PDB file of C-alpha atoms in Angstrom:
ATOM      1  CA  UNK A   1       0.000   0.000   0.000  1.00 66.00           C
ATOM      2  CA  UNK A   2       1.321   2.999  -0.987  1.00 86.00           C
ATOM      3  CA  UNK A   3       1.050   7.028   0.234  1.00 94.00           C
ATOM      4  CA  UNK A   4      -2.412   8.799   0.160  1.00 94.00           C
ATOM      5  CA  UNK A   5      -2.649  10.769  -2.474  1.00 95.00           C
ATOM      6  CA  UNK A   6      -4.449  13.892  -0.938  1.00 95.00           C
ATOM      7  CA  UNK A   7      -2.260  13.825   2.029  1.00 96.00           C
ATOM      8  CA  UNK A   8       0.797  13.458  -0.255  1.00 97.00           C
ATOM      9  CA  UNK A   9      -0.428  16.453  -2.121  1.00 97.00           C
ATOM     10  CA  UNK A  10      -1.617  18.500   0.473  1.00 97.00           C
ATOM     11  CA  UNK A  11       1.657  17.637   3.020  1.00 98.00           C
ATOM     12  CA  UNK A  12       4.360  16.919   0.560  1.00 98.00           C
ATOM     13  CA  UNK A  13       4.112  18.022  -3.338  1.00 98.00           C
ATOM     14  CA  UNK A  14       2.363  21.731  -2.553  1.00 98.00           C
ATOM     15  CA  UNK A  15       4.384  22.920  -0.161  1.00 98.00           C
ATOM     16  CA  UNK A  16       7.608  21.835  -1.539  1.00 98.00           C
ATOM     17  CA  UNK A  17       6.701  23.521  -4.578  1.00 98.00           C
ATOM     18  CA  UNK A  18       5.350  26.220  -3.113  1.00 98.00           C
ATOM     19  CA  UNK A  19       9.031  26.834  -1.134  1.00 97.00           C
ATOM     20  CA  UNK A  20      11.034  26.728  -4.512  1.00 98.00           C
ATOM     21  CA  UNK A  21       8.262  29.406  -5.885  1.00 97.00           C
ATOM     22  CA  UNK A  22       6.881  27.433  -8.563  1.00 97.00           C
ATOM     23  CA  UNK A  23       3.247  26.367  -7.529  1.00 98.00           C
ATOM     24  CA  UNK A  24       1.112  25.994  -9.665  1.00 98.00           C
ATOM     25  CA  UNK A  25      -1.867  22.975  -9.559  1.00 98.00           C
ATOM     26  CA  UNK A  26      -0.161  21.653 -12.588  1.00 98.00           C
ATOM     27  CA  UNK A  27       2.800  21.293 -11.137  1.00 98.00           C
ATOM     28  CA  UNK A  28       1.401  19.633  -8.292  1.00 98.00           C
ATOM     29  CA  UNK A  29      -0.977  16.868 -10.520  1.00 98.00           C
ATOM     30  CA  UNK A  30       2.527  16.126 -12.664  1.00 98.00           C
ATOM     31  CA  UNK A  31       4.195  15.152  -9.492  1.00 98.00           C
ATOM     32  CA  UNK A  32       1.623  13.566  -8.040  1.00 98.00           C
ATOM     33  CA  UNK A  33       0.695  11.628 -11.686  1.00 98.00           C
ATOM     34  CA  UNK A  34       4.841  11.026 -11.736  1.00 98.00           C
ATOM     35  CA  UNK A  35       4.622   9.406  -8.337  1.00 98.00           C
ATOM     36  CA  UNK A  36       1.537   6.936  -9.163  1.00 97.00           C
ATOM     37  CA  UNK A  37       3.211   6.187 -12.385  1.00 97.00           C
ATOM     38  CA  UNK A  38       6.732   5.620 -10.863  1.00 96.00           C
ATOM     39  CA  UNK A  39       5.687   3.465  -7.310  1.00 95.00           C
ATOM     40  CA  UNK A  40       2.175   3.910  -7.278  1.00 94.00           C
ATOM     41  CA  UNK A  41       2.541   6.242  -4.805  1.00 94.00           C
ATOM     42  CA  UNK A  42       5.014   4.982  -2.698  1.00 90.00           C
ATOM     43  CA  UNK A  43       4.331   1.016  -2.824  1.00 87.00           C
ATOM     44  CA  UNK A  44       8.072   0.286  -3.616  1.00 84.00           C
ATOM     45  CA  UNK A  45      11.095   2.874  -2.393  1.00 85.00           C
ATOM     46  CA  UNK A  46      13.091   0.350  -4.400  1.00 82.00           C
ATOM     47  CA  UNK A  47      12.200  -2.292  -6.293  1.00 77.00           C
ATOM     48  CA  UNK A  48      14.074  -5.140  -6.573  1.00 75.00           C
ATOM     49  CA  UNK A  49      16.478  -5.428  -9.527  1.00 74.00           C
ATOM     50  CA  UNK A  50      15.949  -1.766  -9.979  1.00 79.00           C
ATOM     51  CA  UNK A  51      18.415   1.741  -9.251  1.00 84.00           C
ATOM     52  CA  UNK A  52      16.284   4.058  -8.680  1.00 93.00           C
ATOM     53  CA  UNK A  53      14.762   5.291  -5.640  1.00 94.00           C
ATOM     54  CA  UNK A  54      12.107   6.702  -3.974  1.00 95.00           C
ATOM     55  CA  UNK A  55       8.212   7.391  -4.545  1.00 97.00           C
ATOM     56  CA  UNK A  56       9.823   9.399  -7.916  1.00 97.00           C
ATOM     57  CA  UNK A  57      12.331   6.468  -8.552  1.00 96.00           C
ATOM     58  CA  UNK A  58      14.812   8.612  -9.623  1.00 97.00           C
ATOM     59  CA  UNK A  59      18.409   7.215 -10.301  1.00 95.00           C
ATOM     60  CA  UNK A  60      21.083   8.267  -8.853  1.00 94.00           C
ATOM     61  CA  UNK A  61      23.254   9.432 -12.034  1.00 95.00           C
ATOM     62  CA  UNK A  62      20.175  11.233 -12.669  1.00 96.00           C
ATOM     63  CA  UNK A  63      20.327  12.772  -9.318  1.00 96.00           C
ATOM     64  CA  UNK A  64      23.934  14.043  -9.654  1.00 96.00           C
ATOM     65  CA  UNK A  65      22.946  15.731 -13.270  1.00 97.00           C
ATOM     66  CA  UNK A  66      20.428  17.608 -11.468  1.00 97.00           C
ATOM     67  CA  UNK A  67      22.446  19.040  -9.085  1.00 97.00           C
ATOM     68  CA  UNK A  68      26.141  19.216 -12.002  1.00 97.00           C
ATOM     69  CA  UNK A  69      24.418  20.263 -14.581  1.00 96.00           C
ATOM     70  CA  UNK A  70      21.787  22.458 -13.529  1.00 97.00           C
ATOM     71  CA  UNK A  71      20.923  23.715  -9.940  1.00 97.00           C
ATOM     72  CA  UNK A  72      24.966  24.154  -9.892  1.00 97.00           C
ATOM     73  CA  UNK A  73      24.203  26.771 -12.121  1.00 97.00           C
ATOM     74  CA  UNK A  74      21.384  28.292 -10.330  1.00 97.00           C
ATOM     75  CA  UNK A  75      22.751  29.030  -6.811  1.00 96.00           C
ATOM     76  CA  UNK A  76      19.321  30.511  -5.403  1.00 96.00           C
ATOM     77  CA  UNK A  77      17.700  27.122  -5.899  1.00 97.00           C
ATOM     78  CA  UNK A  78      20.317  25.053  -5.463  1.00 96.00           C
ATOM     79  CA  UNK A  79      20.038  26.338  -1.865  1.00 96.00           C
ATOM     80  CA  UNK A  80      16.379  26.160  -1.361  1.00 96.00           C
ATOM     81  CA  UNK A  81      16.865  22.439  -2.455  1.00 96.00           C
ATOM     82  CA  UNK A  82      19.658  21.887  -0.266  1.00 95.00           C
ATOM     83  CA  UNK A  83      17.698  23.408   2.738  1.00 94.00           C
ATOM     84  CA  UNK A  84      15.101  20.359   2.140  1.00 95.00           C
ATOM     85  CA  UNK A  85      17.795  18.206   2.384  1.00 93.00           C
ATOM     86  CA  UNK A  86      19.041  16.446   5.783  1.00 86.00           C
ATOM     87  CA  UNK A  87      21.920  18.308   7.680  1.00 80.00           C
ATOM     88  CA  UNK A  88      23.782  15.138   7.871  1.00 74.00           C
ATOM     89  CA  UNK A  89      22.647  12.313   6.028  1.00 76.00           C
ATOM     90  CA  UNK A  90      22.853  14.131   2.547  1.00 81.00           C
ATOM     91  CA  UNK A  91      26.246  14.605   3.259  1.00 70.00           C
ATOM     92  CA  UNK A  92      27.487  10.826   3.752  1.00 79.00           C
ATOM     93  CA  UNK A  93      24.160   9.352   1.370  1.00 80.00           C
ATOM     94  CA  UNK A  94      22.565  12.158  -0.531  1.00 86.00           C
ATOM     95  CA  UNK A  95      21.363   9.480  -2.930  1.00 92.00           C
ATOM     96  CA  UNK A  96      19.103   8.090   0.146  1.00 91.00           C
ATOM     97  CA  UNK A  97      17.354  11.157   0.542  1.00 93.00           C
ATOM     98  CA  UNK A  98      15.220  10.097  -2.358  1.00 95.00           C
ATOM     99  CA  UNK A  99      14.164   7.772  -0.333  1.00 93.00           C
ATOM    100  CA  UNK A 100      13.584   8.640   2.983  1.00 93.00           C
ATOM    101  CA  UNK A 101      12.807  12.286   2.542  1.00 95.00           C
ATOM    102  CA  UNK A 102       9.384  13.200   0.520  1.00 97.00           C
ATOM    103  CA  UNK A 103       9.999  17.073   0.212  1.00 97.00           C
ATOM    104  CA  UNK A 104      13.434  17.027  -1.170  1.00 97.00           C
ATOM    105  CA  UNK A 105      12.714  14.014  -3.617  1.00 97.00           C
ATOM    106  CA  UNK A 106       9.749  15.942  -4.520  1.00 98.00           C
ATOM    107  CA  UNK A 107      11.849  19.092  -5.249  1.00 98.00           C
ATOM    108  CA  UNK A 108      14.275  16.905  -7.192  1.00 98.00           C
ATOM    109  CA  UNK A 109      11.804  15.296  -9.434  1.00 98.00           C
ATOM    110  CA  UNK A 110      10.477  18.746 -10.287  1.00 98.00           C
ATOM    111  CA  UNK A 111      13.960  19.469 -11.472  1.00 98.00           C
ATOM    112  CA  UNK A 112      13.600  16.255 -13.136  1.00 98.00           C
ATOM    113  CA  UNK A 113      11.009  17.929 -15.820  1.00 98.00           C
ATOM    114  CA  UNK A 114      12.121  21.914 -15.276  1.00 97.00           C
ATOM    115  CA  UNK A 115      15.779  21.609 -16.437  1.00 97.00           C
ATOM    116  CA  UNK A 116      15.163  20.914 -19.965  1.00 96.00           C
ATOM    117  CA  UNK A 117      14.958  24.109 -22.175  1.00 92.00           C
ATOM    118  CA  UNK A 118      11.543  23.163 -24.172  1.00 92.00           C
ATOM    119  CA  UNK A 119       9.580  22.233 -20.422  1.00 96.00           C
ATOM    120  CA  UNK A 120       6.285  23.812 -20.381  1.00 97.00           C
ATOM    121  CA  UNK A 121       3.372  22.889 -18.560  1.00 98.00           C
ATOM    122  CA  UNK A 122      -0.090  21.990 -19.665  1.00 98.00           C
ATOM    123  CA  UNK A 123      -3.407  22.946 -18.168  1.00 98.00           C
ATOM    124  CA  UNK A 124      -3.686  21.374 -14.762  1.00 96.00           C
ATOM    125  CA  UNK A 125      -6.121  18.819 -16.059  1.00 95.00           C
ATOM    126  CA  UNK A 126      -4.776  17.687 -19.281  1.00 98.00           C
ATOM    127  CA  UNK A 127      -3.093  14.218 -17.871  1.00 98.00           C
ATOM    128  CA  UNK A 128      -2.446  12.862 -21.509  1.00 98.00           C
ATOM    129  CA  UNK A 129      -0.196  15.968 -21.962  1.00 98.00           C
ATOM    130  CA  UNK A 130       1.594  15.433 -18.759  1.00 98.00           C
ATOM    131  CA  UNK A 131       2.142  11.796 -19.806  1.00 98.00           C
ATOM    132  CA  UNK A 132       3.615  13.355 -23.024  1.00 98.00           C
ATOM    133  CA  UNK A 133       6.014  15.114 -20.837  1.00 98.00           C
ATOM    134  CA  UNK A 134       6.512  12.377 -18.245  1.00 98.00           C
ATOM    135  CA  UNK A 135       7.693  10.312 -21.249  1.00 98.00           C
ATOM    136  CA  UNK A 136       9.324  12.968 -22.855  1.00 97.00           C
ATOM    137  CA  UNK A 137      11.461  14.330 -19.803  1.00 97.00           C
ATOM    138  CA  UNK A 138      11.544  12.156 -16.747  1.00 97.00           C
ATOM    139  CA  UNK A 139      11.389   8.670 -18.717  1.00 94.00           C
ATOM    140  CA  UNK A 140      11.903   8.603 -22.090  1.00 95.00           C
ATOM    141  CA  UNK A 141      13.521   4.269 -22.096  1.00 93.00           C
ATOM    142  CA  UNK A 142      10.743   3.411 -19.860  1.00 93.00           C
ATOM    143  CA  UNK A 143       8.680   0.408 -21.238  1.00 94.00           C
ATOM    144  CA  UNK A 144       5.501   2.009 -19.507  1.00 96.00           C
ATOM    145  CA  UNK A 145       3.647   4.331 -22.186  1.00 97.00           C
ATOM    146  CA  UNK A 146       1.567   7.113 -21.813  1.00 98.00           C
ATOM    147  CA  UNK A 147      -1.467   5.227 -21.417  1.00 98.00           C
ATOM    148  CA  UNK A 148      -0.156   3.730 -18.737  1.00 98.00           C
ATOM    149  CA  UNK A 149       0.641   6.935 -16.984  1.00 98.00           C
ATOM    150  CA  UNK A 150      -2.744   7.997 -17.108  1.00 98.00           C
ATOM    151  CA  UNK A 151      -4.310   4.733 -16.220  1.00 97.00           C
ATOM    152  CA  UNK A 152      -2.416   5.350 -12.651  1.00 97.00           C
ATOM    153  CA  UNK A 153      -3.125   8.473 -11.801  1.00 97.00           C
ATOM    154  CA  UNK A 154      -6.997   7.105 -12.880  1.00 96.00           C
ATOM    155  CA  UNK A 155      -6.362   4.146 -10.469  1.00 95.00           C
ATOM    156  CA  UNK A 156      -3.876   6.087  -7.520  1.00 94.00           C
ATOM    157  CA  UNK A 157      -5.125   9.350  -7.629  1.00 94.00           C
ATOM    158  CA  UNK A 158      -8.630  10.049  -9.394  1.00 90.00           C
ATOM    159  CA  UNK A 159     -10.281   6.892  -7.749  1.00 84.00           C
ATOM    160  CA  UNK A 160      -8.966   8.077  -4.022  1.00 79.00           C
ATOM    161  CA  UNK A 161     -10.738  11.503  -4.713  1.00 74.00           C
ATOM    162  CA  UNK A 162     -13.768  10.292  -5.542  1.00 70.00           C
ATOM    163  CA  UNK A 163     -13.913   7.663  -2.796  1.00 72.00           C
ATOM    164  CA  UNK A 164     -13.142  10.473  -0.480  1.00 64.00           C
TER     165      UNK A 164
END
């Protein structure tokens, strides 16, 4: 069983992106839709055979480009990241903090999408576009497809709403 999605949204994914200053409720439904896609919301941290990590299963060579290739080269953010981070633990594991801590994986996997030059977001309830994107920027080798991508935030997301 995996996170609930309106207290993962409410708790985790607005905040965060509302502390890096880029809220917006598409923003928040692409993370959310990201993390149902990626561990349906939490249900593996990491699954076995796999890299990755975290509700946002994000790799850790991925991790490093984030922080090498772009939020190197934008100091403001790089230190609203790094203030999400753990004082310690990022130090001595800072690919575990995918894992183990939801606000700065949350702020990574936005980076995940926001680095790349042509990023732009869709209206906040256009899910096939943010598929588009998910496979576009934050997957492109994954075997999933886009249909798949909106069949779990259907089954993780819309289906916890309405039950609600």
């Amino acid at each position: 069983m995996g996170i609930c999605a309106s207290e993962l949204r409410q708790w985790v994914i607005k905040p965060t992106l509302k502390r890096l200053g880029v809220y917006s409720k598409a923003a928040e439904n692409l993370l959310l839709a990201t993390a149902a896609q990626e561990s349906g919301l939490g249900s593996h941290l990491k699954p076995a055979g796999q890299r990755a990590l975290g509700i946002y299963q994000i790799h850790s060579l991925a991790h490093r480009h984030i922080w090498d290739d772009y939020l190197a080269l934008h100091s403001d953010m790089a230190s609203l990241v790094r203030g999400l981070a753990s004082q310690h633990d990022f130090l001595t594991q800072p690919h575990a903090e995918l894992a183990t801590n939801l606000s700065y994986a949350t702020a990574i996997a936005w980076f995940m999408y926001a680095r790349n030059e042509n990023f732009s977001l869709p209206k906040s309830n256009d899910i096939e576009a943010m598929a588009v994107l998910w496979k576009r920027f934050y997957h492109p080798k994954s075997k999933s497809s886009t249909k798949d991508f909106c069949k779990n935030f259907e089954h993780y997301v819309i289906a916890e709403e309405v039950a609600a």
